[in-house]
Amino acid sequence: MKIKLFLLLTLVACLPVWAQTGLKGVVKDAKSGQPVAGVTVLLDNQGITVTTGPNGDFSISGATAGHDALIVLSPDHKDWSQNVEILNGVIDNLGDIKIESVSFNSNDDFTYANSDIVLTESQLEDEEGNTQAVGTLAGANDNPFYQAASFDFSLMRFRMRGYNSEYTSTSINGINFNDAVRGRFNYSMMGGLNQAFKSKSTGIGLDATSFAFGEMGGATNITTYAKDYAPGFRGSVAFTNGNYKWRGMVTYATGLSKSGWALTASAVGRYAGEGIVPGSFYNSMGYFLSVQKVFNPQHSLALTTFGAPTSRASNSAVVQEAYDLAGSNLYNSNWGYQNGKKRNAKTVNSFDPTALLNWIWTPNVNTTLNTGLAFHKSYYASTALNWFNAPDPRPDYYRYLPSYFTDEETAEYYTHLWQTSEEMRQINWDKLYYVNFLNNYEDELKGTESGATYSVEKRHSNQATFAFNTNLNTRLNDVVTLQGGANASYTRSSYYKTMDDLMGGKFWLDVDQYAERDFPENADMAQNDLDNPNRKVLKGDRFGYDYNLNSLNASVWNQMVINLAKWDFNYSLKASYTSYQREGFMRNGRAPENSKGKGETHTFINAAIKAGVTYKLDGRNSFRAHIYYGNRAPLANNAYVSPRIKDDVIANLKSENIFSGDISYTWNYRSFQGVISAFYTDMRNGTERYSYYDDQYSTFMNYALTDVHKVYKGVELGLAYKILPSLTLSGAMNLARYQYKNRPTGTRSYENGTEADITKTVYLKNFYVSGTPQEAYSVSLNWAAPKMWFFEVTGTYMDKAYIDLSPIRHEQMDELYTMASTEEELVNMMKEISKQEKLNSAFVLGASIGHVIYLNRRSSLNLNLNVDNILNNRKIMTGGYQQGRFDYKNYTTGKFPNKIYYAQGIKVYLNVGIKF
């Protein structure tokens, strides 16, 4: 039935209406070169009006031959007009019509010219690319709410409409680059090459786009065609007090030569010997190269390659007690001194070399076919301390905190140590080496081989992706455009550990210490690889776990857009295929028959449909509505209960069903513009996965949630008022609720094999979706002063962001009633255990000042200073989570409280740029 519906809609969309006399062309923004959709194109004398489609194209047929004036009208651009001669029986191609923007915000010209410094760095500092707002919305410059969401709300990891980033589609040159296994786009792969990647087309929410079907959170297409870059040189040097201290960037573009060649190259470097967080460092280099050959007006070939090898060290979330004892909310437990030098246990090395090849065929002005191939290789490795039958070396381990001790004198002693001794607060690397040296010495005396007690392991998460994509955009007649495409990709994700540092030890024994402890009579249970029992691991060897997740994805989509004088309509349909399979390379002792080799292939066929309508009351006021319904395959990353050990997937694995809709009103006057929207999204049959150390069973635990039901609803408001031609007051509001709406099923999987997988009901109904403010407000004042000076002051308030939930705190606890003497006490205990803490509300004041100095007609010097969090608010929580560990002896949360991340205080960003 799904396939029949898809074919029927495609057939309807392809019915052409033939025309003989008129004009056609493509309307583009003069600065960005991006198509401008929804613009009114008018033949003045004849009164014929059409609207540009998603690709900026228009066609006027049925016109009368003779002289006329063609007028292009847009609220966000200067009016454009040109006298035209219409020939009988000919559709004359006017090519590209470039219209100049008249930005409502007087600072937008400066913002665009200096986009490499105005874009927030938070997305680039996020190793997994979890942030959604910045990259997704950077192209939404004409919408005051989404401008605020992109920049002002980013400090507390604001996510548009609360969605995780897998619900937003991000493409480069039309090729989708969302991770097939985890679902999200990794912005760190672009390595801070903002100048190279600043050209974007963005579809907000459920809007129609010309390059993709899109998702609930919208769609973005980043274009890197060499001919589209302005010719010349651009360079900049920046200083900041964030994760890195210095950044230098250069870009050179030739423009399109007479022989049809164009080249653009860019390079960036970012460095900090020690960042704002003690014990951290940052070292990154990035490269970008785009070459394009335009053979003729119909054919061109474009090659793009980029990458950014990066090495950095960072911090981890810790409990509030540790922050208070250390006297800083930037306390970092991951580092310590080794031979007098700081060393961090959590270092990350990443590199994402990528290459794309696009063939662009434009048989006529009404039709474009973009076909692309891409190869993306991702190398990601993070180090961590490991230990075997020994005390935990982490300084913030709960047994080393004063709160662990019931004796008041001992607690005071540990409080004194924490507050006065840096050695107490940090990793004692020299001591760990000394323990291993003692092992070696004892082995020599006794003639034994005991191996290392402490080591540093490297956890790898690598990917190799081959992708194909083709997109068609064609105009069928004056009012109808058709878009469609097909794509396919194959991804091999590899997960394994290697030995990074034996720390003076001779070898590491490749067994599970928890299984070895719990099954002393069964040595096979402890083996991580039964085919190599009791293997001695040396530096660089793989050990622990080693498996691939292989994923094959394909989809086709179709969209029709109808632009009338008063109404716009669009509908689109997508059909997709997803399959994935686990392939293990170690025969694990806890699952000897279900760990090595290729596992079962899991296949899903899905479909989605969305539609939109716009009513244009007049040239300044419009109303919009969108609706979406579809299903999505569960992510491979969430499908497997315990992928490091075995091939088992969660029970009753099925696709997620999603319904979404929104309505909005937009106004756009010379001095006042804004948009107000209301949205509602219902997601059912979702899956989530967690991993943690379980204190009750003394083993690592994998936990999967299934049949998850969430609801996202809210109101968005953005407005801007021009007080003076050069002075603009703008504001934004997000008032929303994102909640769980059922009691999903939770499955525990014990890595030491002591128990079979256990399934329980998890009581999450009406608890909040975590990780993003559900309320956010901002007010900004922008002044474009004389002589190319620019000033901006912004105040932002964010609230109702919640801690990540631990499912075990929401299971039925069979022994809990024994700890309470009355029903009231039992109820209070249940409330305290399941309580979801709210992150601190935050008010942030920021300001920026910029100046452009024109050296001549082609050259300019740009100066910019951004200061965020001017009030130096050091209590801003950016995230946190309930620990998986729980005190099953006393049934209280005090033993294992929440772990939290904090933002830094005042942050300065100074940039000097030049272009010629």
PDB file of C-alpha atoms in Angstrom, residues 59 79 107 119 131 157 181 199 232 319 387 438 466 557 568-569 602 613 675 793 848 892:
ATOM      1  CA  SER A  59       8.348  30.372 -14.795  1.00  0.00           C
ATOM      2  CA  ASP A  79      12.869  45.474  -5.026  1.00  0.00           C
ATOM      3  CA  ASN A 107      24.243  44.288  12.093  1.00  0.00           C
ATOM      4  CA  LEU A 119      29.224  31.438  14.776  1.00  0.00           C
ATOM      5  CA  THR A 131      24.245  20.132  19.720  1.00  0.00           C
ATOM      6  CA  ARG A 157      22.702  23.206  24.897  1.00  0.00           C
ATOM      7  CA  VAL A 181      24.489   4.133  13.465  1.00  0.00           C
ATOM      8  CA  SER A 199      27.127  28.633   2.678  1.00  0.00           C
ATOM      9  CA  GLY A 232      40.238  36.594  -3.093  1.00  0.00           C
ATOM     10  CA  VAL A 319      29.240  15.439  42.045  1.00  0.00           C
ATOM     11  CA  TRP A 387      42.551  -1.218  36.965  1.00  0.00           C
ATOM     12  CA  LEU A 438      56.159  -3.420  42.746  1.00  0.00           C
ATOM     13  CA  PHE A 466      30.274   5.103   1.233  1.00  0.00           C
ATOM     14  CA  TRP A 557      11.590  10.808  -1.775  1.00  0.00           C
ATOM     15  CA  ASP A 568       1.115  27.806  -1.264  1.00  0.00           C
ATOM     16  CA  PHE A 569       0.816  24.039  -0.949  1.00  0.00           C
ATOM     17  CA  HIS A 602      17.649  -6.762  11.107  1.00  0.00           C
ATOM     18  CA  VAL A 613      -0.037  25.054   3.441  1.00  0.00           C
ATOM     19  CA  VAL A 675       6.751  35.016  13.979  1.00  0.00           C
ATOM     20  CA  VAL A 793      23.939  43.676  23.838  1.00  0.00           C
ATOM     21  CA  SER A 848      29.888  42.409  21.110  1.00  0.00           C
ATOM     22  CA  THR A 892      18.784   6.710  49.554  1.00  0.00           C
TER      23      THR A 892
END
